[in-house]
CSV table of C-alpha atoms and ligand atoms in Angstrom, one decimal:
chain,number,residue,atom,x,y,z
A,14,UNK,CA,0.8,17.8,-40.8
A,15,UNK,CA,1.1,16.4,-36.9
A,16,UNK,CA,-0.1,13.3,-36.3
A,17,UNK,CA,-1.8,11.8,-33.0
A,18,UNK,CA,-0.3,8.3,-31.0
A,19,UNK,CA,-2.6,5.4,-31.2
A,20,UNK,CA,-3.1,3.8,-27.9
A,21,UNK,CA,-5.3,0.4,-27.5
A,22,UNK,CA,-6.1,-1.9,-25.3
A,23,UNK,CA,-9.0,-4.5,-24.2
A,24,UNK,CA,-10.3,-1.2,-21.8
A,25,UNK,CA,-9.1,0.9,-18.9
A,26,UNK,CA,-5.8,-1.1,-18.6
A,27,UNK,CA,-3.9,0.7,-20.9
A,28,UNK,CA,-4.7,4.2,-19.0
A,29,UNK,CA,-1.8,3.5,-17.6
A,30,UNK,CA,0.5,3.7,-20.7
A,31,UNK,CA,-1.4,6.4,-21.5
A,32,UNK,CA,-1.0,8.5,-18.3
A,33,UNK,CA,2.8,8.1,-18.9
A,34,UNK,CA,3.1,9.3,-22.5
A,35,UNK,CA,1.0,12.3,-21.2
A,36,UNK,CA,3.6,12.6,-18.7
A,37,UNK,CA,6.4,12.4,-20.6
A,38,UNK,CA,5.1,13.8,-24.0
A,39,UNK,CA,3.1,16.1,-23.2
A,40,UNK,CA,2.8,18.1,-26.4
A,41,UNK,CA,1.6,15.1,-28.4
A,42,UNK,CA,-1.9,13.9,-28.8
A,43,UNK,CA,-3.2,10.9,-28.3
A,44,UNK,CA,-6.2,9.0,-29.6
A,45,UNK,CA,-6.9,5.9,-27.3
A,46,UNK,CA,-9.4,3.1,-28.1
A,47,UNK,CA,-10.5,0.2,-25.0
A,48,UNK,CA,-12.4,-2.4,-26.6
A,49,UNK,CA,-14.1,-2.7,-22.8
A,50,UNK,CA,-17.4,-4.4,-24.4
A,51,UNK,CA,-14.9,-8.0,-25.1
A,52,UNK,CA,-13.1,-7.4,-22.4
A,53,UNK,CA,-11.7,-9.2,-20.8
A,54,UNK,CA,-8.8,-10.2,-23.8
A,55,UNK,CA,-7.0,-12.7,-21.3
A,56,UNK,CA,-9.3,-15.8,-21.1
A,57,UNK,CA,-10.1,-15.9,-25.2
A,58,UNK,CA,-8.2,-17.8,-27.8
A,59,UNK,CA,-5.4,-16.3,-29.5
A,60,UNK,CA,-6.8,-16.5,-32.8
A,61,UNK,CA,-10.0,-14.3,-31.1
A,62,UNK,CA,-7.4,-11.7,-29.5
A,63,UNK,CA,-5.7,-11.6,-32.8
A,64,UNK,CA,-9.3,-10.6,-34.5
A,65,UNK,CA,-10.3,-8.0,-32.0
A,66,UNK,CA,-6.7,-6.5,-32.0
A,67,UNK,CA,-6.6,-5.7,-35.7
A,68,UNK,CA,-10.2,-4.3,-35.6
A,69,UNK,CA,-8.7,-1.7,-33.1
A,70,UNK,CA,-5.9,-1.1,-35.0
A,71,UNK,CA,-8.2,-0.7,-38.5
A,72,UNK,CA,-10.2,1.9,-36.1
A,73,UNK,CA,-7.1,4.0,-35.1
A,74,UNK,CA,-5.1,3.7,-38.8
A,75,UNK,CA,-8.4,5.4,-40.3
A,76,UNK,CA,-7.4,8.3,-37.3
A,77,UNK,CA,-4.1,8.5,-39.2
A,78,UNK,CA,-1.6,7.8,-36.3
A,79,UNK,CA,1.7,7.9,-36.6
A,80,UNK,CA,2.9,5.2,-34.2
A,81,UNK,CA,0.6,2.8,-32.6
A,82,UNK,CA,1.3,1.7,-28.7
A,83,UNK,CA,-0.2,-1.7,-28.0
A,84,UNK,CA,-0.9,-0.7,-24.3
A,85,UNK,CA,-2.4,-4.4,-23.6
A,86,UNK,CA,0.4,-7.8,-22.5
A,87,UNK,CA,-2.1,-9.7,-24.3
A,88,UNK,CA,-2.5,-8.4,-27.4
A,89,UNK,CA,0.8,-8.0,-27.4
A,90,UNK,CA,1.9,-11.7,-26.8
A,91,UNK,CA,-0.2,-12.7,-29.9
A,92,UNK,CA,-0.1,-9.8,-32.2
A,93,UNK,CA,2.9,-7.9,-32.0
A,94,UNK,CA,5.5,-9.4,-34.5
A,95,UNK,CA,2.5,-9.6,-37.2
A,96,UNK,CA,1.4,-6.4,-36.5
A,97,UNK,CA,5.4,-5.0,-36.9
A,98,UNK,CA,5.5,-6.9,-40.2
A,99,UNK,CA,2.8,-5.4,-41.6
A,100,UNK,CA,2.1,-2.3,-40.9
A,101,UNK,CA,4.3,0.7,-41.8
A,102,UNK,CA,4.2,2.9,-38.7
A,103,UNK,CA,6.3,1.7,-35.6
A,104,UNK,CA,4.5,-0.7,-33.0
A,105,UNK,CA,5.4,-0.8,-29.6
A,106,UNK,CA,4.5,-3.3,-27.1
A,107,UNK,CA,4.6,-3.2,-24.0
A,108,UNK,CA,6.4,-6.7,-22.6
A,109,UNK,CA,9.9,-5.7,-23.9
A,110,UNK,CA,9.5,-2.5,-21.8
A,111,UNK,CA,8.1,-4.3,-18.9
A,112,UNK,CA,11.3,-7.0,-18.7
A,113,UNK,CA,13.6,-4.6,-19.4
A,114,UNK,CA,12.3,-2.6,-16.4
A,115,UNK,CA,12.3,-5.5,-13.8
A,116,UNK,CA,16.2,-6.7,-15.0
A,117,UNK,CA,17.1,-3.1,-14.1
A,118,UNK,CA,15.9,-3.6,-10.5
A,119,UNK,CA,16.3,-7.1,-9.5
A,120,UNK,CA,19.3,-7.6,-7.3
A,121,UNK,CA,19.0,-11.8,-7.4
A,122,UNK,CA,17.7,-12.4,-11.0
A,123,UNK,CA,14.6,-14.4,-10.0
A,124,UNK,CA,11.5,-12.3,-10.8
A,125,UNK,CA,8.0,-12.8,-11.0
A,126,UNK,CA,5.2,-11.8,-13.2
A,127,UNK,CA,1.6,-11.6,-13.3
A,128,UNK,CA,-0.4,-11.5,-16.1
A,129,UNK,CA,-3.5,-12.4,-18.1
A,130,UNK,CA,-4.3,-16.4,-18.8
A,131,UNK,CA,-3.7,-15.3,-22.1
A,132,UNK,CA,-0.1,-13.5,-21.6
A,133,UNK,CA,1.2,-15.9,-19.1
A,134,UNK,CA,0.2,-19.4,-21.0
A,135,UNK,CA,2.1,-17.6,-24.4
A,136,UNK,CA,5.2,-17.4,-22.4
A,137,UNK,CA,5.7,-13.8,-24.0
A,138,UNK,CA,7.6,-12.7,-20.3
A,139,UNK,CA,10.0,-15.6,-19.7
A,140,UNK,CA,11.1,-15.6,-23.2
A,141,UNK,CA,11.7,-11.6,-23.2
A,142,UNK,CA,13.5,-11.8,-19.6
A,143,UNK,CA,15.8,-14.8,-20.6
A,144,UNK,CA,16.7,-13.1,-23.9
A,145,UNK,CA,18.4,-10.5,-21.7
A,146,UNK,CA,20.0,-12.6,-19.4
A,147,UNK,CA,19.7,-16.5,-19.6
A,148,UNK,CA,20.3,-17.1,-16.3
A,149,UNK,CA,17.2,-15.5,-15.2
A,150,UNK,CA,14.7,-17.1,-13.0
A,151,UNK,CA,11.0,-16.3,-13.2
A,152,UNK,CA,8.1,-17.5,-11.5
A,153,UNK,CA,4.6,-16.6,-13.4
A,154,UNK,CA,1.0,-16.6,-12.7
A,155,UNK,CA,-2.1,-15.9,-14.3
A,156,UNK,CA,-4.5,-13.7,-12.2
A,157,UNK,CA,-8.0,-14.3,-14.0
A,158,UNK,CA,-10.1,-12.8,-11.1
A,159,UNK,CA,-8.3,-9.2,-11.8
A,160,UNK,CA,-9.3,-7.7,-14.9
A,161,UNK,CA,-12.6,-7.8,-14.3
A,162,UNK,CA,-12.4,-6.8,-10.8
A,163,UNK,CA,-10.6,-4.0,-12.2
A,164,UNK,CA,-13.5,-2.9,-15.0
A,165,UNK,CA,-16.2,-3.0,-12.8
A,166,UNK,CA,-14.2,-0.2,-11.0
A,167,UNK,CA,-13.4,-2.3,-7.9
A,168,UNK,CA,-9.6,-0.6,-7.0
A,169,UNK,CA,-10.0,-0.4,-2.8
A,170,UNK,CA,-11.4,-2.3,-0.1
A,171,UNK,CA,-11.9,-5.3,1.4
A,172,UNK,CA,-13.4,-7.2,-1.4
A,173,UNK,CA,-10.2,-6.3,-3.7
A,174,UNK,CA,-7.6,-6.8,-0.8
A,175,UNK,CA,-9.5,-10.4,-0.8
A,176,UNK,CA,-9.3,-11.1,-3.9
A,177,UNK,CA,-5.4,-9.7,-4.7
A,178,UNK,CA,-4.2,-12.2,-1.2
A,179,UNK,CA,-6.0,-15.2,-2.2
A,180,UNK,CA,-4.4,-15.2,-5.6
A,181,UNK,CA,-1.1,-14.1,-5.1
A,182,UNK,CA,-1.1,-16.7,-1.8
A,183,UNK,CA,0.6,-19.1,-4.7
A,184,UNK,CA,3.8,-17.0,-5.5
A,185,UNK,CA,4.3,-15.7,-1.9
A,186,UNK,CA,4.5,-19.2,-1.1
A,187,UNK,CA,7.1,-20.6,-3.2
A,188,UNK,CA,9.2,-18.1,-4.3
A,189,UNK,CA,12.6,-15.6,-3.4
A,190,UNK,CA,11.3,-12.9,-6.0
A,191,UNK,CA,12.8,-9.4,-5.7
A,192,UNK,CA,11.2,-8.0,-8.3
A,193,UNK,CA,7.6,-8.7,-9.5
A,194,UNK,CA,6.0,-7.7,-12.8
A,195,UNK,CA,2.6,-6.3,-13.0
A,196,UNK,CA,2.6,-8.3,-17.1
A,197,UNK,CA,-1.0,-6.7,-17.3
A,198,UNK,CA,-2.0,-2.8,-18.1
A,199,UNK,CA,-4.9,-3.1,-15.7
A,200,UNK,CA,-2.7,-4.2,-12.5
A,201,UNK,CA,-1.3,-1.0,-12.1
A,202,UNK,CA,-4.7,0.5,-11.0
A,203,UNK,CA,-4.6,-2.0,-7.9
A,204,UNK,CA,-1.1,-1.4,-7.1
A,205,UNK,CA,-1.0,-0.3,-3.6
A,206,UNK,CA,-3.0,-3.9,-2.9
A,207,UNK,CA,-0.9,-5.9,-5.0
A,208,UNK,CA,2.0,-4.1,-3.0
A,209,UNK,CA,0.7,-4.3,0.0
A,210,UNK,CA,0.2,-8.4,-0.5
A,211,UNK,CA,3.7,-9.2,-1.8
A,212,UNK,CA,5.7,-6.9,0.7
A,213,UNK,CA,7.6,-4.3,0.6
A,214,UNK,CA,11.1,-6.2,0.0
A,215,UNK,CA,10.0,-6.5,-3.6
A,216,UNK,CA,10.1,-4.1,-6.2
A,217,UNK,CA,6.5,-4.1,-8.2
A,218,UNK,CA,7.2,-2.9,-11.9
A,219,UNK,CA,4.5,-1.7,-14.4
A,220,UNK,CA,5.7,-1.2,-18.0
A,221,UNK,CA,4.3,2.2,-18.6
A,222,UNK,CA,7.5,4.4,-17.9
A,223,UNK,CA,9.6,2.3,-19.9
A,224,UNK,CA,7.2,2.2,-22.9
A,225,UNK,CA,6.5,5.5,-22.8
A,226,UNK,CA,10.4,5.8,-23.1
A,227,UNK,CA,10.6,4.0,-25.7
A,228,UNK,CA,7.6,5.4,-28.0
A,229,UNK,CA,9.7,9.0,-27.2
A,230,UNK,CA,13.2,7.5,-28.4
A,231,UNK,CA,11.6,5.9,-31.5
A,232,UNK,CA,9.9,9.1,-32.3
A,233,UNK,CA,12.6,10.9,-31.8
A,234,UNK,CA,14.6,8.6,-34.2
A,235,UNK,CA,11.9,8.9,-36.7
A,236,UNK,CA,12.0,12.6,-36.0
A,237,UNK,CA,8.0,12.3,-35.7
A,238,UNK,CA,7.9,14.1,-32.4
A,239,UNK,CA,5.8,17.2,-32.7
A,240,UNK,CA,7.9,20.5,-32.0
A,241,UNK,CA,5.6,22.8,-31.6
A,242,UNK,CA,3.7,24.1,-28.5
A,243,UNK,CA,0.6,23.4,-27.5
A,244,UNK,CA,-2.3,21.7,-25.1
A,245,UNK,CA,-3.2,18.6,-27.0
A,246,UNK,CA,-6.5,17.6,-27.4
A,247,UNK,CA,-6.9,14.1,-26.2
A,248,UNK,CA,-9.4,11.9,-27.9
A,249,UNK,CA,-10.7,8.8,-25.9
A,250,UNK,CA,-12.8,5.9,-27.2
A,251,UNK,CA,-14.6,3.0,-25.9
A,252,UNK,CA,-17.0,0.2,-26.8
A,253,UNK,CA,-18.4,-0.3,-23.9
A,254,UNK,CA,-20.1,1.4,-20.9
A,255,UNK,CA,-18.8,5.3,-20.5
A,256,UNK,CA,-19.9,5.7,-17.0
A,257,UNK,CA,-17.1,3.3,-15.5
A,258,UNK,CA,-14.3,4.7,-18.1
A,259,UNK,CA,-15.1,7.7,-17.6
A,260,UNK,CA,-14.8,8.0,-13.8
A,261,UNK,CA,-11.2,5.8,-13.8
A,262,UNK,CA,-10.1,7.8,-16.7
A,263,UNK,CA,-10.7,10.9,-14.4
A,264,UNK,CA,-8.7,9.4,-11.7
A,265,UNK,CA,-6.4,8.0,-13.3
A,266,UNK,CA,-5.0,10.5,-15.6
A,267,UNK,CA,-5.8,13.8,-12.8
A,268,UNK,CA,-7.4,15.5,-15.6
A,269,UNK,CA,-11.1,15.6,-16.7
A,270,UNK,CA,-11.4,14.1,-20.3
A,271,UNK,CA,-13.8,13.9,-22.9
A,272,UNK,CA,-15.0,10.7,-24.5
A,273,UNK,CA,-15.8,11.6,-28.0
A,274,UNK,CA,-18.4,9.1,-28.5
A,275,UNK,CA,-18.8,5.1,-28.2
A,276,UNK,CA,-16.8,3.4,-30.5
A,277,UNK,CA,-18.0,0.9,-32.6
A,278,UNK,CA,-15.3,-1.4,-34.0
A,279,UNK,CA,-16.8,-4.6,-35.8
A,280,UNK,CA,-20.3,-5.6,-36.7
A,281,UNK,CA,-20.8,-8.5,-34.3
B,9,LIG,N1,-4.9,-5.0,-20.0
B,9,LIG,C1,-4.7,-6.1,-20.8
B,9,LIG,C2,-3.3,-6.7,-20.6
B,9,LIG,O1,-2.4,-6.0,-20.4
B,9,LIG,C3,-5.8,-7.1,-21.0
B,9,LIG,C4,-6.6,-7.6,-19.9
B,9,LIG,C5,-7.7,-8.4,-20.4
B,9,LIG,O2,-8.5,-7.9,-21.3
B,9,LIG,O3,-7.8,-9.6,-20.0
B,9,LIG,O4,-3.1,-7.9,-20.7
Protein backbone atom coordinates (compact mmCIF):
# COMPACT_ATOMS: atom_id res chain seq x y z
CA UNK A 1 0.00 0.00 0.00
CA UNK A 2 1.51 3.69 -0.86
CA UNK A 3 1.98 5.77 1.72
CA UNK A 4 1.82 9.81 1.87
CA UNK A 5 5.07 12.22 3.20
CA UNK A 6 4.37 14.00 6.44
CA UNK A 7 5.27 17.54 6.21
CA UNK A 8 5.01 20.01 9.48
CA UNK A 9 5.73 23.02 10.56
CA UNK A 10 4.65 26.00 13.05
CA UNK A 11 2.38 27.32 9.69
CA UNK A 12 2.95 28.55 6.17
CA UNK A 13 6.75 28.33 6.50
CA UNK A 14 7.14 24.98 5.56
CA UNK A 15 5.14 25.65 2.09
CA UNK A 16 8.24 26.00 1.00
CA UNK A 17 9.60 22.49 1.59
CA UNK A 18 6.54 21.44 0.44
CA UNK A 19 6.53 23.27 -3.00
CA UNK A 20 9.89 21.53 -3.60
CA UNK A 21 9.00 17.88 -2.88
CA UNK A 22 6.03 18.71 -5.29
CA UNK A 23 8.57 19.78 -7.64
CA UNK A 24 10.79 17.22 -7.47
CA UNK A 25 8.37 14.21 -6.46
CA UNK A 26 5.77 14.80 -8.02
CA UNK A 27 3.94 11.42 -7.99
CA UNK A 28 3.98 11.26 -4.11
CA UNK A 29 1.43 12.67 -1.86
CA UNK A 30 1.80 14.65 0.75
CA UNK A 31 -0.14 15.28 3.91
CA UNK A 32 1.01 18.73 5.49
CA UNK A 33 0.03 19.94 9.03
CA UNK A 34 0.94 24.10 10.18
CA UNK A 35 0.24 24.42 13.70
CA UNK A 36 -0.49 28.35 12.63
CA UNK A 37 -2.77 28.79 15.88
CA UNK A 38 0.94 28.62 18.36
CA UNK A 39 2.71 30.13 15.89
CA UNK A 40 5.02 31.54 16.08
CA UNK A 41 7.51 28.34 17.44
CA UNK A 42 10.62 30.82 17.59
CA UNK A 43 10.06 32.92 20.78
CA UNK A 44 8.73 29.72 23.12
CA UNK A 45 10.83 27.55 25.24
CA UNK A 46 12.31 24.54 23.94
CA UNK A 47 10.60 22.28 26.21
CA UNK A 48 7.12 24.05 24.64
CA UNK A 49 8.44 23.52 20.95
CA UNK A 50 9.34 20.06 21.85
CA UNK A 51 5.47 19.51 23.12
CA UNK A 52 3.72 21.06 20.14
CA UNK A 53 6.15 19.23 17.70
CA UNK A 54 5.24 15.73 18.86
CA UNK A 55 1.53 16.56 18.91
CA UNK A 56 2.05 17.27 15.12
CA UNK A 57 3.94 14.32 14.63
CA UNK A 58 1.14 12.00 16.75
CA UNK A 59 -1.47 13.85 14.17
CA UNK A 60 0.52 12.78 10.99
CA UNK A 61 1.72 9.10 12.34
CA UNK A 62 -2.21 8.29 12.80
CA UNK A 63 -2.11 9.44 8.68
CA UNK A 64 0.33 6.58 8.29
CA UNK A 65 3.28 8.42 6.68
CA UNK A 66 6.09 6.84 5.62
CA UNK A 67 8.70 9.50 6.18
CA UNK A 68 8.15 12.63 8.14
CA UNK A 69 9.91 16.09 6.84
CA UNK A 70 10.34 18.50 9.73
CA UNK A 71 9.88 21.55 7.34
CA UNK A 72 10.39 24.06 10.43
CA UNK A 73 14.58 25.29 11.74
CA UNK A 74 13.04 25.34 14.98
CA UNK A 75 11.50 22.29 15.59
CA UNK A 76 14.18 21.02 14.18
CA UNK A 77 16.95 22.45 16.48
CA UNK A 78 15.08 20.95 19.50
CA UNK A 79 13.48 17.90 18.30
CA UNK A 80 15.20 16.23 15.64
CA UNK A 81 17.73 13.72 17.27
CA UNK A 82 14.78 12.56 19.65
CA UNK A 83 12.47 12.41 17.18
CA UNK A 84 15.23 10.07 14.92
CA UNK A 85 15.67 7.91 18.01
CA UNK A 86 12.32 7.15 18.42
CA UNK A 87 10.39 6.83 15.78
CA UNK A 88 10.76 4.14 13.06
CA UNK A 89 10.19 6.05 9.87
CA UNK A 90 13.13 8.33 8.55
CA UNK A 91 13.10 12.08 9.80
CA UNK A 92 14.49 14.74 7.97
CA UNK A 93 15.27 18.13 8.99
CA UNK A 94 15.87 20.76 7.41
CA UNK A 95 19.28 22.54 8.96
CA UNK A 96 21.65 19.78 7.57
CA UNK A 97 20.20 20.53 4.09
CA UNK A 98 20.23 24.22 4.61
CA UNK A 99 24.29 24.20 5.59
CA UNK A 100 25.06 21.92 3.23
CA UNK A 101 23.55 24.24 0.64
CA UNK A 102 25.30 27.48 1.62
CA UNK A 103 29.04 25.49 1.87
CA UNK A 104 28.31 24.59 -1.73
CA UNK A 105 28.15 28.31 -2.76
CA UNK A 106 30.28 30.25 -0.53
CA UNK A 107 33.51 31.31 -2.22
CA UNK A 108 35.19 32.85 1.38
CA UNK A 109 33.72 30.48 3.98
CA UNK A 110 32.13 33.19 6.19
CA UNK A 111 28.34 32.85 5.95
CA UNK A 112 25.45 34.20 7.59
CA UNK A 113 22.20 32.90 8.84
CA UNK A 114 18.95 34.07 9.84
CA UNK A 115 16.69 32.35 11.81
CA UNK A 116 14.10 32.13 14.54
CA UNK A 117 15.11 33.26 18.38
CA UNK A 118 14.57 29.84 18.94
CA UNK A 119 16.93 28.34 16.07
CA UNK A 120 19.66 30.84 16.33
CA UNK A 121 19.99 30.90 20.40
CA UNK A 122 20.31 26.59 20.00
CA UNK A 123 23.24 27.13 17.87
CA UNK A 124 21.75 24.23 15.48
CA UNK A 125 23.43 26.29 12.20
CA UNK A 126 27.07 27.05 13.46
CA UNK A 127 27.42 23.66 14.79
CA UNK A 128 26.05 21.94 11.36
CA UNK A 129 28.32 24.42 9.13
CA UNK A 130 31.53 23.88 11.36
CA UNK A 131 31.02 20.11 11.25
CA UNK A 132 31.62 20.34 7.49
CA UNK A 133 34.41 22.54 7.51
CA UNK A 134 35.95 23.91 10.89
CA UNK A 135 37.31 26.79 9.54
CA UNK A 136 34.00 28.23 8.73
CA UNK A 137 32.98 31.60 9.80
CA UNK A 138 29.29 32.48 10.56
CA UNK A 139 27.65 35.39 11.60
CA UNK A 140 23.89 34.77 12.94
CA UNK A 141 20.82 36.69 13.81
CA UNK A 142 17.55 36.13 15.03
CA UNK A 143 14.81 37.94 13.07
CA UNK A 144 11.70 38.00 15.59
CA UNK A 145 9.73 40.63 13.66
CA UNK A 146 9.48 38.07 10.55
CA UNK A 147 7.34 35.20 11.18
CA UNK A 148 4.67 36.95 12.06
CA UNK A 149 4.98 39.52 9.52
CA UNK A 150 5.03 36.61 7.35
CA UNK A 151 1.49 34.91 8.75
CA UNK A 152 -0.45 37.78 8.72
CA UNK A 153 0.25 37.58 4.86
CA UNK A 154 2.52 40.68 4.82
CA UNK A 155 5.13 39.48 1.66
CA UNK A 156 5.45 43.08 -0.41
CA UNK A 157 5.55 46.65 0.22
CA UNK A 158 6.75 49.26 2.12
CA UNK A 159 5.82 48.03 5.53
CA UNK A 160 7.86 44.61 4.87
CA UNK A 161 10.82 46.33 2.92
CA UNK A 162 10.85 48.33 6.51
CA UNK A 163 10.86 45.88 8.55
CA UNK A 164 13.40 43.27 6.48
CA UNK A 165 16.25 46.70 6.37
CA UNK A 166 15.85 47.65 9.87
CA UNK A 167 16.67 44.12 11.00
CA UNK A 168 19.15 43.00 8.74
CA UNK A 169 20.86 46.75 9.24
CA UNK A 170 23.02 44.54 12.10
CA UNK A 171 24.69 41.94 9.70
CA UNK A 172 25.10 44.34 6.75
CA UNK A 173 27.04 46.32 9.06
CA UNK A 174 29.63 44.01 10.39
CA UNK A 175 30.13 41.39 8.14
CA UNK A 176 32.02 39.99 4.60
CA UNK A 177 29.21 37.29 4.13
CA UNK A 178 28.96 35.70 0.62
CA UNK A 179 26.41 33.56 1.29
CA UNK A 180 23.43 34.06 3.67
CA UNK A 181 20.99 31.42 5.05
CA UNK A 182 17.43 31.97 5.09
CA UNK A 183 17.60 29.27 8.74
CA UNK A 184 13.79 29.80 8.80
CA UNK A 185 10.92 28.04 6.40
CA UNK A 186 8.96 31.23 6.37
CA UNK A 187 11.96 33.57 4.98
CA UNK A 188 11.70 32.25 1.68
CA UNK A 189 8.27 33.80 1.15
CA UNK A 190 9.99 37.40 1.58
CA UNK A 191 12.94 36.57 -0.47
CA UNK A 192 13.05 39.13 -3.05
CA UNK A 193 13.15 41.79 0.16
CA UNK A 194 15.48 39.93 2.07
CA UNK A 195 17.55 39.98 -1.31
CA UNK A 196 17.01 43.10 -2.22
CA UNK A 197 18.44 44.34 1.47
CA UNK A 198 21.61 42.28 1.58
CA UNK A 199 22.71 42.75 -2.13
CA UNK A 200 23.12 41.05 -4.86
CA UNK A 201 26.87 39.95 -4.16
CA UNK A 202 25.50 37.40 -1.81
CA UNK A 203 24.01 34.25 -2.48
CA UNK A 204 20.64 33.84 -0.25
CA UNK A 205 20.07 30.05 0.32
CA UNK A 206 16.67 28.40 1.56
CA UNK A 207 16.85 24.69 2.44
CA UNK A 208 13.95 23.45 0.48
CA UNK A 209 15.88 22.11 -2.71
CA UNK A 210 18.37 20.35 -0.70
CA UNK A 211 15.76 18.68 1.60
CA UNK A 212 13.65 17.85 -0.83
CA UNK A 213 16.90 16.05 -2.29
CA UNK A 214 17.40 14.42 0.42
CA UNK A 215 13.79 12.97 1.39
CA UNK A 216 14.11 11.63 -2.58
CA UNK A 217 17.68 9.89 -1.93
CA UNK A 218 16.49 8.37 1.41
CA UNK A 219 13.37 7.15 -0.29
CA UNK A 220 14.92 5.89 -2.82
CA UNK A 221 17.37 3.96 -0.44
CA UNK A 222 14.45 2.69 1.45
CA UNK A 223 12.92 1.91 -1.91
CA UNK A 224 9.61 3.71 -0.50
CA UNK A 225 9.27 5.92 -3.50
CA UNK A 226 5.94 5.25 -5.19
CA UNK A 227 6.39 3.86 -8.84
CA UNK A 228 3.43 4.25 -10.13
CA UNK A 229 1.60 7.09 -12.10
CA UNK A 230 -0.56 9.32 -10.98
CA UNK A 231 -1.84 13.08 -9.84
CA UNK A 232 -1.55 12.91 -6.05
CA UNK A 233 -4.06 14.14 -3.99
CA UNK A 234 -2.60 16.58 -1.59
CA UNK A 235 -3.98 16.92 1.80
CA UNK A 236 -3.39 20.19 3.80
CA UNK A 237 -4.09 20.94 7.41
CA UNK A 238 -4.06 23.75 9.77
CA UNK A 239 -5.02 24.89 13.23
CA UNK A 240 -5.46 28.13 12.68
CA UNK A 241 -7.22 30.62 10.46
CA UNK A 242 -7.82 29.08 6.62
CA UNK A 243 -8.41 32.36 5.00
CA UNK A 244 -4.63 33.43 5.20
CA UNK A 245 -3.25 29.72 4.40
CA UNK A 246 -5.25 29.27 2.01
CA UNK A 247 -4.44 32.35 -0.15
CA UNK A 248 -0.36 31.91 0.43
CA UNK A 249 -0.80 28.21 -0.16
CA UNK A 250 -2.40 29.29 -3.56
CA UNK A 251 0.46 31.39 -4.34
CA UNK A 252 2.85 29.74 -3.22
CA UNK A 253 2.54 26.31 -4.58
CA UNK A 254 0.84 27.76 -8.34
CA UNK A 255 -1.81 25.35 -7.82
CA UNK A 256 -5.32 25.73 -6.05
CA UNK A 257 -5.49 23.28 -2.99
CA UNK A 258 -7.93 22.02 -0.75
CA UNK A 259 -7.75 22.31 2.98
CA UNK A 260 -9.41 19.21 4.21
CA UNK A 261 -10.62 20.71 7.36
CA UNK A 262 -9.03 22.60 10.58
CA UNK A 263 -6.95 20.48 12.43
CA UNK A 264 -7.19 20.08 15.87
CA UNK A 265 -3.94 18.74 17.44
CA UNK A 266 -4.06 18.91 21.49
CA UNK A 267 -6.81 19.76 23.87
CA UNK A 268 -5.54 23.11 25.22
N1 LIG B 1 9.08 28.22 10.01
C1 LIG B 1 9.68 27.92 11.25
C2 LIG B 1 11.18 27.83 11.19
O1 LIG B 1 11.68 27.41 10.17
C3 LIG B 1 9.14 28.48 12.51
C4 LIG B 1 8.81 29.89 12.63
C5 LIG B 1 8.15 30.17 13.95
O2 LIG B 1 7.13 29.53 14.22
O3 LIG B 1 8.66 31.00 14.73
O4 LIG B 1 11.86 28.09 12.14
Amino acid sequence: MDQPIGVIDSGVGGLTVASELMRQLPKEQLIYLGDTLRCPYGPRPKEEVIKYTWEMVNFLLKKNIKILVIACNTATAFTLEQLRTELTIPVIGVIQPGARAAIKMSQNMRIGVIGTEGTINSNAYPQALKAINSTIRVNDLACPRFVPMVEDGILFGPDAYKVVSETLKPLKEKNHIDTLILGCTHYPLIRDIIQEVIGDHVNVISSGEETAREVSTIMGYNKKLFNGNRIPEHQFFTTGRLDVFQRIANNWLNQPIKIVENAVISSN
